[in-house]
Amino acid sequence: MAKHTVVTMPGDGIGNQVLPEALRLLEAVGFDAEYIHADIGWDCWRRQGIALPQPTVDLLAKHKLGLFGAITSKPKKEAEAELNPELRGKGYSYFSPIVTMRQRFNLDTCIRPCISFPGNPLNFIRKKPSGGYEEPFVNVVAFRQNTEGLYAGVEWTNPPEQVRAALATHSKFKPFTSVPGPDLAISVRIITRAAARKICNAAFDWAKKYGYKSVTICEKPNVLRETSGLMEDEAKAVSKEYPGIALWSTNIDAQTMWLTKNPEDYGVVVASNLFGDVISDAFAGLVGGLGFAASGNIGDEVAVFEPTHGSAPKYAELDPPIVNPIAMFLSAAMLLDHVGETTKATRIRNAIAAVVKEGQVRTYDMMRIPGGPKAISQGAASTTQMTDAVLDKLQTEREIDYAGSMVTSV
Ligand code: NAI
Ligand code: MG
């Protein structure tokens, strides 16, 4: 029997192209695992009226470890229009299966490393005041609270009377009291002290483990005094338990404006759900963007790893596939770290680093050319060729000094 069982959920579109490539890599590093396929995504919604079917939930509950590709989601009207005609009008409503999964298994800690690979043409470069350019080494790990905040899903258009009555007890609701129900949409930003404490703890733990010198809490406590205020209070309280690691506090808007000023100065960054989503995407954009952005959704029992990109439907039918599988590979490496197979994870990251540094094999995004059927004839590597190149570097076992490898950098 294999040592680990991984529930594989390729999902929609390019999820089906990149996930199988990651399995080739996991096999090549000798990960002792069995893989069980599970359905998720748009086809499930269309056929069954639910994007995260119960058998998938059951498999995750049983095996506790998931590798996920990407899903397609569409706005409300389209979702209803594409639903199996037999199910229409029966009260089915679409809800993101990833958000559902995070909430169902309380995958409250989202980790998104945003670490440059030297030689990546997509790395952020900066003009020097004295002329010429410099390429700062970005080594940020973003921690996003994954289950609460504005994504808790407590929202209404035309809120019920009791909700309006409750809101009317707050003086700041006065300007809205006469807005007709159908013209009023409300989202509730829920932050609990326990979850705020937990994500801040996770961020500081990571900083300590991997030698980061600072943790930045990225919120907006001057305006969102209660919710962001609570996040910041907890960050301050937690920071006291970690002497030697500085706590910095920035506002989400200012942080995005100053993002490119000094990204190399940041280490671990922690934020509530929406701000964490924003700031992790922002940092990911400095180190290669969607083709390089990996993430882990970690709960007390279950953990699911996924590239942060979506299903890229416009490239899903291309043969050969052209999308960059590196984000998926880095997600698989995070899975390896999570189960304690850090040497195998490091081997994968080092092999990717070697391919990127050499610069011979690049997918279309790395060449900064348009994606599409012509990309290959313009010299872009296919998805499979990129995997082959990474596999090749694994096999040569060359000693490579990849400064960003989360294990070797400590
Ligand atoms: P997307 O991430 O699928 O694609 C955005 C652009 O990034 C695409 O035009 C593509 O050129 C590029 N891209 C994405 N992954 C790439 C890769 N591995 N290599 C090279 N280029 C890559 O986001 P988009 O277009 O906004 O959404 C498409 C669908 O995906 C939608 O239905 C959306 O709801 C869903 N989505 C799902 C996510 C998930 O499963 N976690 C996350 C984001 C979007
Ligand atoms: Mg996002």
GROMACS .gro file of C-alpha atoms and ligand atoms in nm:
model
  455
    1MET     CA    1   0.000   0.000   0.000
    2ALA     CA    2   0.123   0.349  -0.084
    3LYS     CA    3   0.228   0.574   0.203
    4HIS     CA    4   0.002   0.862   0.096
    5THR     CA    5  -0.328   0.895  -0.084
    6VAL     CA    6  -0.389   1.213  -0.279
    7VAL     CA    7  -0.732   1.313  -0.406
    8THR     CA    8  -0.672   1.464  -0.751
    9MET     CA    9  -0.926   1.717  -0.878
   10PRO     CA   10  -0.820   1.845  -1.222
   11GLY     CA   11  -1.152   2.033  -1.259
   12ASP     CA   12  -1.211   2.231  -1.578
   13GLY     CA   13  -1.014   2.361  -1.873
   14ILE     CA   14  -0.639   2.372  -1.831
   15GLY     CA   15  -0.668   2.207  -1.490
   16ASN     CA   16  -0.687   1.889  -1.696
   17GLN     CA   17  -0.364   1.979  -1.875
   18VAL     CA   18  -0.143   2.081  -1.585
   19LEU     CA   19  -0.245   1.840  -1.311
   20PRO     CA   20  -0.143   1.519  -1.495
   21GLU     CA   21   0.196   1.681  -1.567
   22ALA     CA   22   0.247   1.740  -1.194
   23LEU     CA   23   0.177   1.373  -1.130
   24ARG     CA   24   0.461   1.281  -1.369
   25LEU     CA   25   0.690   1.495  -1.161
   26LEU     CA   26   0.572   1.355  -0.827
   27GLU     CA   27   0.630   1.006  -0.960
   28ALA     CA   28   0.977   1.099  -1.085
   29VAL     CA   29   1.089   1.223  -0.742
   30GLY     CA   30   0.968   0.895  -0.595
   31PHE     CA   31   0.670   1.021  -0.397
   32ASP     CA   32   0.507   0.709  -0.257
   33ALA     CA   33   0.144   0.790  -0.327
   34GLU     CA   34  -0.177   0.659  -0.471
   35TYR     CA   35  -0.397   0.905  -0.659
   36ILE     CA   36  -0.776   0.901  -0.656
   37HIS     CA   37  -0.961   1.111  -0.911
   38ALA     CA   38  -1.251   1.326  -0.795
   39ASP     CA   39  -1.488   1.544  -0.995
   40ILE     CA   40  -1.528   1.916  -0.937
   41GLY     CA   41  -1.632   2.221  -1.134
   42TRP     CA   42  -1.852   2.343  -1.412
   43ASP     CA   43  -1.950   2.009  -1.566
   44CYS     CA   44  -2.064   1.892  -1.222
   45TRP     CA   45  -2.274   2.205  -1.187
   46ARG     CA   46  -2.431   2.162  -1.530
   47ARG     CA   47  -2.509   1.794  -1.485
   48GLN     CA   48  -2.589   1.775  -1.113
   49GLY     CA   49  -2.658   2.130  -0.997
   50ILE     CA   50  -2.363   2.123  -0.760
   51ALA     CA   51  -2.002   2.214  -0.838
   52LEU     CA   52  -1.854   2.023  -0.543
   53PRO     CA   53  -2.029   1.684  -0.546
   54GLN     CA   54  -2.068   1.482  -0.228
   55PRO     CA   55  -1.839   1.193  -0.337
   56THR     CA   56  -1.555   1.447  -0.374
   57VAL     CA   57  -1.626   1.585  -0.027
   58ASP     CA   58  -1.626   1.228   0.109
   59LEU     CA   59  -1.293   1.146  -0.055
   60LEU     CA   60  -1.131   1.459   0.087
   61ALA     CA   61  -1.274   1.387   0.431
   62LYS     CA   62  -1.128   1.037   0.412
   63HIS     CA   63  -0.784   1.101   0.262
   64LYS     CA   64  -0.725   1.459   0.383
   65LEU     CA   65  -0.488   1.554   0.106
   66GLY     CA   66  -0.592   1.711  -0.223
   67LEU     CA   67  -0.431   1.838  -0.540
   68PHE     CA   68  -0.658   2.066  -0.739
   69GLY     CA   69  -0.627   2.210  -1.091
   70ALA     CA   70  -0.876   2.486  -1.171
   71ILE     CA   71  -1.245   2.538  -1.221
   72THR     CA   72  -1.461   2.752  -1.443
   73SER     CA   73  -1.725   2.970  -1.289
   74LYS     CA   74  -1.967   3.206  -1.459
   75PRO     CA   75  -2.203   3.484  -1.349
   76LYS     CA   76  -2.543   3.397  -1.205
   77LYS     CA   77  -2.750   3.429  -1.523
   78GLU     CA   78  -2.511   3.218  -1.732
   79ALA     CA   79  -2.489   2.960  -1.459
   80GLU     CA   80  -2.865   2.921  -1.462
   81ALA     CA   81  -2.880   2.913  -1.840
   82GLU     CA   82  -2.625   2.631  -1.863
   83LEU     CA   83  -2.783   2.414  -1.597
   84ASN     CA   84  -2.932   2.084  -1.714
   85PRO     CA   85  -3.291   2.177  -1.821
   86GLU     CA   86  -3.435   1.914  -1.587
   87LEU     CA   87  -3.280   2.092  -1.290
   88ARG     CA   88  -3.379   2.447  -1.379
   89GLY     CA   89  -3.617   2.631  -1.151
   90LYS     CA   90  -3.563   2.378  -0.874
   91GLY     CA   91  -3.375   2.607  -0.641
   92TYR     CA   92  -3.021   2.519  -0.746
   93SER     CA   93  -2.781   2.808  -0.719
   94TYR     CA   94  -2.415   2.809  -0.816
   95PHE     CA   95  -2.154   2.859  -0.550
   96SER     CA   96  -1.779   2.839  -0.603
   97PRO     CA   97  -1.662   2.486  -0.519
   98ILE     CA   98  -1.325   2.614  -0.395
   99VAL     CA   99  -1.482   2.857  -0.154
  100THR     CA  100  -1.723   2.581  -0.048
  101MET     CA  101  -1.432   2.339   0.003
  102ARG     CA  102  -1.242   2.593   0.212
  103GLN     CA  103  -1.544   2.649   0.433
  104ARG     CA  104  -1.657   2.285   0.452
  105PHE     CA  105  -1.315   2.168   0.574
  106ASN     CA  106  -1.220   2.491   0.748
  107LEU     CA  107  -0.913   2.533   0.526
  108ASP     CA  108  -0.854   2.859   0.704
  109THR     CA  109  -0.488   2.915   0.624
  110CYS     CA  110  -0.398   3.001   0.267
  111ILE     CA  111  -0.025   3.014   0.194
  112ARG     CA  112   0.101   3.170  -0.126
  113PRO     CA  113   0.478   3.188  -0.176
  114CYS     CA  114   0.580   3.463  -0.419
  115ILE     CA  115   0.950   3.399  -0.471
  116SER     CA  116   1.151   3.499  -0.780
  117PHE     CA  117   1.331   3.243  -0.990
  118PRO     CA  118   1.650   3.412  -1.112
  119GLY     CA  119   1.648   3.434  -1.491
  120ASN     CA  120   1.272   3.446  -1.525
  121PRO     CA  121   1.201   3.708  -1.793
  122LEU     CA  122   0.876   3.787  -1.610
  123ASN     CA  123   1.053   3.900  -1.294
  124PHE     CA  124   0.997   4.257  -1.185
  125ILE     CA  125   1.278   4.494  -1.279
  126ARG     CA  126   1.325   4.849  -1.163
  127LYS     CA  127   1.491   5.149  -1.317
  128LYS     CA  128   1.783   5.278  -1.115
  129PRO     CA  129   1.798   5.652  -1.053
  130SER     CA  130   2.154   5.643  -1.185
  131GLY     CA  131   2.050   5.469  -1.509
  132GLY     CA  132   2.021   5.104  -1.599
  133TYR     CA  133   1.800   4.846  -1.431
  134GLU     CA  134   1.803   4.627  -1.126
  135GLU     CA  135   1.615   4.306  -1.053
  136PRO     CA  136   1.531   4.282  -0.682
  137PHE     CA  137   1.502   3.933  -0.540
  138VAL     CA  138   1.145   3.902  -0.416
  139ASN     CA  139   1.097   3.647  -0.141
  140VAL     CA  140   0.750   3.699   0.001
  141VAL     CA  141   0.513   3.442   0.147
  142ALA     CA  142   0.156   3.567   0.175
  143PHE     CA  143  -0.077   3.430   0.441
  144ARG     CA  144  -0.444   3.486   0.369
  145GLN     CA  145  -0.726   3.409   0.611
  146ASN     CA  146  -0.926   3.179   0.389
  147THR     CA  147  -1.271   3.130   0.537
  148GLU     CA  148  -1.403   3.457   0.680
  149GLY     CA  149  -1.416   3.824   0.589
  150LEU     CA  150  -1.610   3.929   0.282
  151TYR     CA  151  -1.591   3.574   0.144
  152ALA     CA  152  -1.789   3.425   0.430
  153GLY     CA  153  -2.079   3.461   0.189
  154VAL     CA  154  -2.320   3.647   0.418
  155GLU     CA  155  -2.475   3.886   0.169
  156TRP     CA  156  -2.806   3.991   0.029
  157THR     CA  157  -2.968   4.190  -0.244
  158ASN     CA  158  -3.298   4.311  -0.099
  159PRO     CA  159  -3.208   4.213   0.257
  160PRO     CA  160  -3.488   4.082   0.480
  161GLU     CA  161  -3.663   4.321   0.718
  162GLN     CA  162  -3.488   4.189   1.028
  163VAL     CA  163  -3.152   4.260   0.866
  164ARG     CA  164  -3.256   4.612   0.776
  165ALA     CA  165  -3.387   4.663   1.127
  166ALA     CA  166  -3.063   4.540   1.278
  167LEU     CA  167  -2.858   4.765   1.052
  168ALA     CA  168  -3.079   5.060   1.140
  169THR     CA  169  -2.950   5.034   1.498
  170HIS     CA  170  -2.615   5.159   1.364
  171SER     CA  171  -2.596   5.534   1.314
  172LYS     CA  172  -2.386   5.495   0.998
  173PHE     CA  173  -2.675   5.314   0.826
  174LYS     CA  174  -2.892   5.625   0.829
  175PRO     CA  175  -2.815   5.741   0.472
  176PHE     CA  176  -2.928   5.401   0.342
  177THR     CA  177  -3.252   5.350   0.532
  178SER     CA  178  -3.474   5.474   0.249
  179VAL     CA  179  -3.303   5.279  -0.032
  180PRO     CA  180  -3.558   5.035  -0.180
  181GLY     CA  181  -3.473   4.668  -0.107
  182PRO     CA  182  -3.409   4.561  -0.467
  183ASP     CA  183  -3.163   4.850  -0.501
  184LEU     CA  184  -2.967   4.755  -0.192
  185ALA     CA  185  -2.693   4.489  -0.182
  186ILE     CA  186  -2.512   4.416   0.141
  187SER     CA  187  -2.208   4.204   0.226
  188VAL     CA  188  -2.099   4.137   0.581
  189ARG     CA  189  -1.730   4.135   0.666
  190ILE     CA  190  -1.697   3.885   0.947
  191ILE     CA  191  -1.370   3.850   1.134
  192THR     CA  192  -1.346   3.636   1.446
  193ARG     CA  193  -1.071   3.678   1.701
  194ALA     CA  194  -0.987   3.308   1.691
  195ALA     CA  195  -0.937   3.302   1.314
  196ALA     CA  196  -0.743   3.629   1.317
  197ARG     CA  197  -0.517   3.489   1.588
  198LYS     CA  198  -0.469   3.165   1.397
  199ILE     CA  199  -0.364   3.322   1.067
  200CYS     CA  200  -0.126   3.559   1.244
  201ASN     CA  201   0.022   3.267   1.437
  202ALA     CA  202   0.068   3.071   1.115
  203ALA     CA  203   0.243   3.369   0.955
  204PHE     CA  204   0.484   3.415   1.246
  205ASP     CA  205   0.550   3.042   1.270
  206TRP     CA  206   0.649   3.040   0.904
  207ALA     CA  207   0.872   3.345   0.950
  208LYS     CA  208   1.047   3.174   1.238
  209LYS     CA  209   1.084   2.841   1.060
  210TYR     CA  210   1.225   2.984   0.739
  211GLY     CA  211   1.422   3.275   0.880
  212TYR     CA  212   1.214   3.571   0.761
  213LYS     CA  213   1.291   3.889   0.950
  214SER     CA  214   0.949   4.055   0.934
  215VAL     CA  215   0.577   3.988   0.921
  216THR     CA  216   0.363   4.260   0.763
  217ILE     CA  217  -0.002   4.285   0.852
  218CYS     CA  218  -0.175   4.439   0.552
  219GLU     CA  219  -0.519   4.574   0.639
  220LYS     CA  220  -0.699   4.910   0.667
  221PRO     CA  221  -0.755   4.966   1.039
  222ASN     CA  222  -0.783   5.343   1.010
  223VAL     CA  223  -1.113   5.301   0.822
  224LEU     CA  224  -1.230   4.945   0.890
  225ARG     CA  225  -1.177   5.009   1.257
  226GLU     CA  226  -1.354   4.701   1.390
  227THR     CA  227  -1.262   4.426   1.145
  228SER     CA  228  -0.916   4.536   1.032
  229GLY     CA  229  -0.863   4.669   1.384
  230LEU     CA  230  -0.919   4.322   1.525
  231MET     CA  231  -0.675   4.169   1.274
  232GLU     CA  232  -0.412   4.423   1.368
  233ASP     CA  233  -0.466   4.378   1.743
  234GLU     CA  234  -0.415   4.004   1.708
  235ALA     CA  235  -0.105   4.052   1.494
  236LYS     CA  236   0.039   4.274   1.768
  237ALA     CA  237  -0.047   4.022   2.039
  238VAL     CA  238   0.103   3.731   1.845
  239SER     CA  239   0.417   3.926   1.757
  240LYS     CA  240   0.506   3.947   2.126
  241GLU     CA  241   0.559   3.571   2.124
  242TYR     CA  242   0.817   3.601   1.845
  243PRO     CA  243   1.102   3.822   1.958
  244GLY     CA  244   1.342   3.898   1.677
  245ILE     CA  245   1.073   3.907   1.407
  246ALA     CA  246   0.955   4.259   1.335
  247LEU     CA  247   0.585   4.335   1.290
  248TRP     CA  248   0.515   4.591   1.020
  249SER     CA  249   0.170   4.727   0.948
  250THR     CA  250   0.067   4.864   0.608
  251ASN     CA  251  -0.265   4.967   0.456
  252ILE     CA  252  -0.381   4.751   0.166
  253ASP     CA  253  -0.422   5.045  -0.071
  254ALA     CA  254  -0.086   5.201   0.010
  255GLN     CA  255   0.080   4.859  -0.004
  256THR     CA  256  -0.038   4.801  -0.360
  257MET     CA  257   0.067   5.152  -0.461
  258TRP     CA  258   0.415   5.105  -0.315
  259LEU     CA  259   0.440   4.742  -0.420
  260THR     CA  260   0.711   4.797  -0.677
  261LYS     CA  261   0.909   5.041  -0.466
  262ASN     CA  262   1.077   4.793  -0.237
  263PRO     CA  263   0.923   4.445  -0.270
  264GLU     CA  264   1.256   4.288  -0.168
  265ASP     CA  265   1.214   4.432   0.181
  266TYR     CA  266   0.906   4.227   0.264
  267GLY     CA  267   0.908   3.877   0.410
  268VAL     CA  268   0.589   3.721   0.536
  269VAL     CA  269   0.270   3.918   0.468
  270VAL     CA  270  -0.058   3.839   0.643
  271ALA     CA  271  -0.410   3.964   0.574
  272SER     CA  272  -0.779   3.889   0.598
  273ASN     CA  273  -0.953   3.708   0.314
  274LEU     CA  274  -1.014   3.968   0.041
  275PHE     CA  275  -0.707   4.178   0.119
  276GLY     CA  276  -0.501   3.860   0.127
  277ASP     CA  277  -0.640   3.762  -0.211
  278VAL     CA  278  -0.546   4.103  -0.351
  279ILE     CA  279  -0.201   4.136  -0.201
  280SER     CA  280  -0.095   3.780  -0.282
  281ASP     CA  281  -0.194   3.833  -0.647
  282ALA     CA  282  -0.005   4.162  -0.644
  283PHE     CA  283   0.317   4.004  -0.519
  284ALA     CA  284   0.269   3.705  -0.751
  285GLY     CA  285   0.268   3.951  -1.041
  286LEU     CA  286   0.624   4.051  -0.955
  287VAL     CA  287   0.759   3.696  -0.977
  288GLY     CA  288   0.605   3.559  -1.294
  289GLY     CA  289   0.230   3.588  -1.252
  290LEU     CA  290  -0.020   3.313  -1.300
  291GLY     CA  291   0.221   3.063  -1.453
  292PHE     CA  292   0.423   3.068  -1.129
  293ALA     CA  293   0.165   3.128  -0.856
  294ALA     CA  294   0.109   2.831  -0.626
  295SER     CA  295  -0.097   2.801  -0.311
  296GLY     CA  296  -0.188   2.576  -0.025
  297ASN     CA  297  -0.521   2.577   0.160
  298ILE     CA  298  -0.448   2.429   0.498
  299GLY     CA  299  -0.693   2.322   0.766
  300ASP     CA  300  -0.644   2.129   1.088
  301GLU     CA  301  -0.719   1.802   0.911
  302VAL     CA  302  -0.745   1.854   0.536
  303ALA     CA  303  -0.506   2.035   0.302
  304VAL     CA  304  -0.558   2.114  -0.066
  305PHE     CA  305  -0.289   2.253  -0.297
  306GLU     CA  306  -0.364   2.442  -0.617
  307PRO     CA  307  -0.218   2.685  -0.868
  308THR     CA  308  -0.396   3.015  -0.829
  309HIS     CA  309  -0.476   3.047  -1.198
  310GLY     CA  310  -0.816   2.960  -1.336
  311SER     CA  311  -0.925   2.727  -1.613
  312ALA     CA  312  -0.812   2.958  -1.900
  313PRO     CA  313  -1.092   2.829  -2.130
  314LYS     CA  314  -0.946   2.993  -2.440
  315TYR     CA  315  -0.640   2.765  -2.422
  316ALA     CA  316  -0.810   2.455  -2.290
  317GLU     CA  317  -0.868   2.297  -2.632
  318LEU     CA  318  -0.527   2.363  -2.783
  319ASP     CA  319  -0.331   2.060  -2.894
  320PRO     CA  320  -0.054   2.054  -2.790
  321PRO     CA  321  -0.139   2.243  -2.471
  322ILE     CA  322   0.061   2.563  -2.428
  323VAL     CA  323   0.001   2.677  -2.071
  324ASN     CA  324   0.275   2.694  -1.812
  325PRO     CA  325   0.260   2.398  -1.569
  326ILE     CA  326   0.511   2.551  -1.322
  327ALA     CA  327   0.242   2.694  -1.090
  328MET     CA  328   0.097   2.345  -1.067
  329PHE     CA  329   0.445   2.196  -1.003
  330LEU     CA  330   0.509   2.445  -0.725
  331SER     CA  331   0.173   2.353  -0.573
  332ALA     CA  332   0.272   1.986  -0.584
  333ALA     CA  333   0.601   2.079  -0.414
  334MET     CA  334   0.403   2.253  -0.139
  335LEU     CA  335   0.205   1.933  -0.094
  336LEU     CA  336   0.532   1.744  -0.053
  337ASP     CA  337   0.652   1.994   0.210
  338HIS     CA  338   0.321   1.957   0.391
  339VAL     CA  339   0.361   1.581   0.431
  340GLY     CA  340   0.724   1.617   0.534
  341GLU     CA  341   0.884   1.520   0.201
  342THR     CA  342   1.091   1.836   0.195
  343THR     CA  343   1.386   1.689   0.007
  344LYS     CA  344   1.162   1.588  -0.280
  345ALA     CA  345   0.996   1.930  -0.276
  346THR     CA  346   1.334   2.102  -0.289
  347ARG     CA  347   1.441   1.881  -0.578
  348ILE     CA  348   1.137   1.994  -0.775
  349ARG     CA  349   1.196   2.363  -0.700
  350ASN     CA  350   1.563   2.334  -0.785
  351ALA     CA  351   1.486   2.160  -1.113
  352ILE     CA  352   1.240   2.436  -1.204
  353ALA     CA  353   1.502   2.695  -1.105
  354ALA     CA  354   1.756   2.529  -1.335
  355VAL     CA  355   1.519   2.529  -1.632
  356VAL     CA  356   1.424   2.892  -1.574
  357LYS     CA  357   1.785   2.999  -1.531
  358GLU     CA  358   1.900   2.820  -1.845
  359GLY     CA  359   1.623   2.990  -2.042
  360GLN     CA  360   1.616   2.734  -2.324
  361VAL     CA  361   1.265   2.607  -2.257
  362ARG     CA  362   0.998   2.870  -2.203
  363THR     CA  363   0.622   2.858  -2.229
  364TYR     CA  364   0.448   3.141  -2.416
  365ASP     CA  365   0.389   3.350  -2.105
  366MET     CA  366   0.760   3.344  -2.023
  367MET     CA  367   0.837   3.467  -2.375
  368ARG     CA  368   0.588   3.751  -2.342
  369ILE     CA  369   0.414   3.652  -2.663
  370PRO     CA  370   0.039   3.608  -2.709
  371GLY     CA  371  -0.097   3.268  -2.622
  372GLY     CA  372  -0.281   3.074  -2.890
  373PRO     CA  373  -0.221   2.818  -3.160
  374LYS     CA  374   0.074   3.009  -3.310
  375ALA     CA  375   0.274   3.021  -2.987
  376ILE     CA  376   0.454   2.692  -3.053
  377SER     CA  377   0.567   2.794  -3.401
  378GLN     CA  378   0.703   3.113  -3.245
  379GLY     CA  379   0.934   2.907  -3.026
  380ALA     CA  380   0.726   2.857  -2.713
  381ALA     CA  381   0.753   2.526  -2.534
  382SER     CA  382   0.438   2.320  -2.494
  383THR     CA  383   0.313   2.226  -2.149
  384THR     CA  384   0.459   1.877  -2.193
  385GLN     CA  385   0.794   2.007  -2.315
  386MET     CA  386   0.820   2.220  -2.003
  387THR     CA  387   0.752   1.914  -1.788
  388ASP     CA  388   1.012   1.716  -1.981
  389ALA     CA  389   1.268   1.990  -1.924
  390VAL     CA  390   1.201   1.993  -1.550
  391LEU     CA  391   1.214   1.613  -1.538
  392ASP     CA  392   1.546   1.626  -1.717
  393LYS     CA  393   1.693   1.855  -1.451
  394LEU     CA  394   1.570   1.621  -1.179
  395GLN     CA  395   1.748   1.336  -1.342
  396THR     CA  396   2.081   1.508  -1.379
  397GLU     CA  397   2.075   1.579  -1.002
  398ARG     CA  398   2.296   1.880  -1.056
  399GLU     CA  399   2.385   2.082  -0.755
  400ILE     CA  400   2.190   2.404  -0.802
  401ASP     CA  401   2.187   2.695  -0.572
  402TYR     CA  402   1.834   2.826  -0.591
  403ALA     CA  403   1.822   3.096  -0.329
  404GLY     CA  404   1.445   3.092  -0.316
  405SER     CA  405   1.407   2.727  -0.228
  406MET     CA  406   1.200   2.741   0.086
  407VAL     CA  407   1.412   2.482   0.255
  408THR     CA  408   1.761   2.576   0.146
  409SER     CA  409   1.710   2.947   0.214
  410VAL     CA  410   1.689   2.913   0.592
  411NAI     P1  411  -0.740   3.245  -1.570
  411NAI     O1  412  -0.644   3.234  -1.457
  411NAI     O2  413  -0.803   3.120  -1.616
  411NAI     O3  414  -0.668   3.311  -1.694
  411NAI     C1  415  -0.624   3.445  -1.698
  411NAI     C2  416  -0.519   3.458  -1.807
  411NAI     O4  417  -0.397   3.409  -1.753
  411NAI     C3  418  -0.554   3.373  -1.929
  411NAI     O5  419  -0.582   3.453  -2.036
  411NAI     C4  420  -0.424   3.299  -1.956
  411NAI     O6  421  -0.360   3.364  -2.061
  411NAI     C5  422  -0.337   3.320  -1.841
  411NAI     N1  423  -0.304   3.195  -1.773
  411NAI     C6  424  -0.373   3.132  -1.674
  411NAI     N2  425  -0.309   3.024  -1.633
  411NAI     C7  426  -0.196   3.017  -1.708
  411NAI     C8  427  -0.088   2.926  -1.713
  411NAI     N3  428  -0.081   2.819  -1.633
  411NAI     N4  429   0.009   2.947  -1.804
  411NAI     C9  430   0.005   3.052  -1.884
  411NAI     N5  431  -0.093   3.143  -1.884
  411NAI    C10  432  -0.193   3.125  -1.796
  411NAI     O7  433  -0.850   3.351  -1.525
  411NAI     P2  434  -0.978   3.407  -1.604
  411NAI     O8  435  -0.954   3.410  -1.750
  411NAI     O9  436  -1.015   3.529  -1.534
  411NAI    O10  437  -1.092   3.300  -1.573
  411NAI    C11  438  -1.117   3.184  -1.651
  411NAI    C12  439  -1.206   3.095  -1.568
  411NAI    O11  440  -1.134   3.046  -1.455
  411NAI    C13  441  -1.329   3.166  -1.513
  411NAI    O12  442  -1.438   3.081  -1.524
  411NAI    C14  443  -1.293   3.192  -1.369
  411NAI    O13  444  -1.405   3.197  -1.287
  411NAI    C15  445  -1.206   3.072  -1.335
  411NAI     N6  446  -1.111   3.092  -1.227
  411NAI    C16  447  -1.087   2.985  -1.147
  411NAI    C17  448  -0.991   2.992  -1.050
  411NAI    C18  449  -0.960   2.869  -0.975
  411NAI    O14  450  -0.996   2.762  -1.016
  411NAI     N7  451  -0.886   2.878  -0.867
  411NAI    C19  452  -0.916   3.115  -1.024
  411NAI    C20  453  -0.943   3.219  -1.119
  411NAI    C21  454  -1.038   3.208  -1.215
  412MG      MG  455  -0.743   3.533  -0.662
   0.00000   0.00000   0.00000
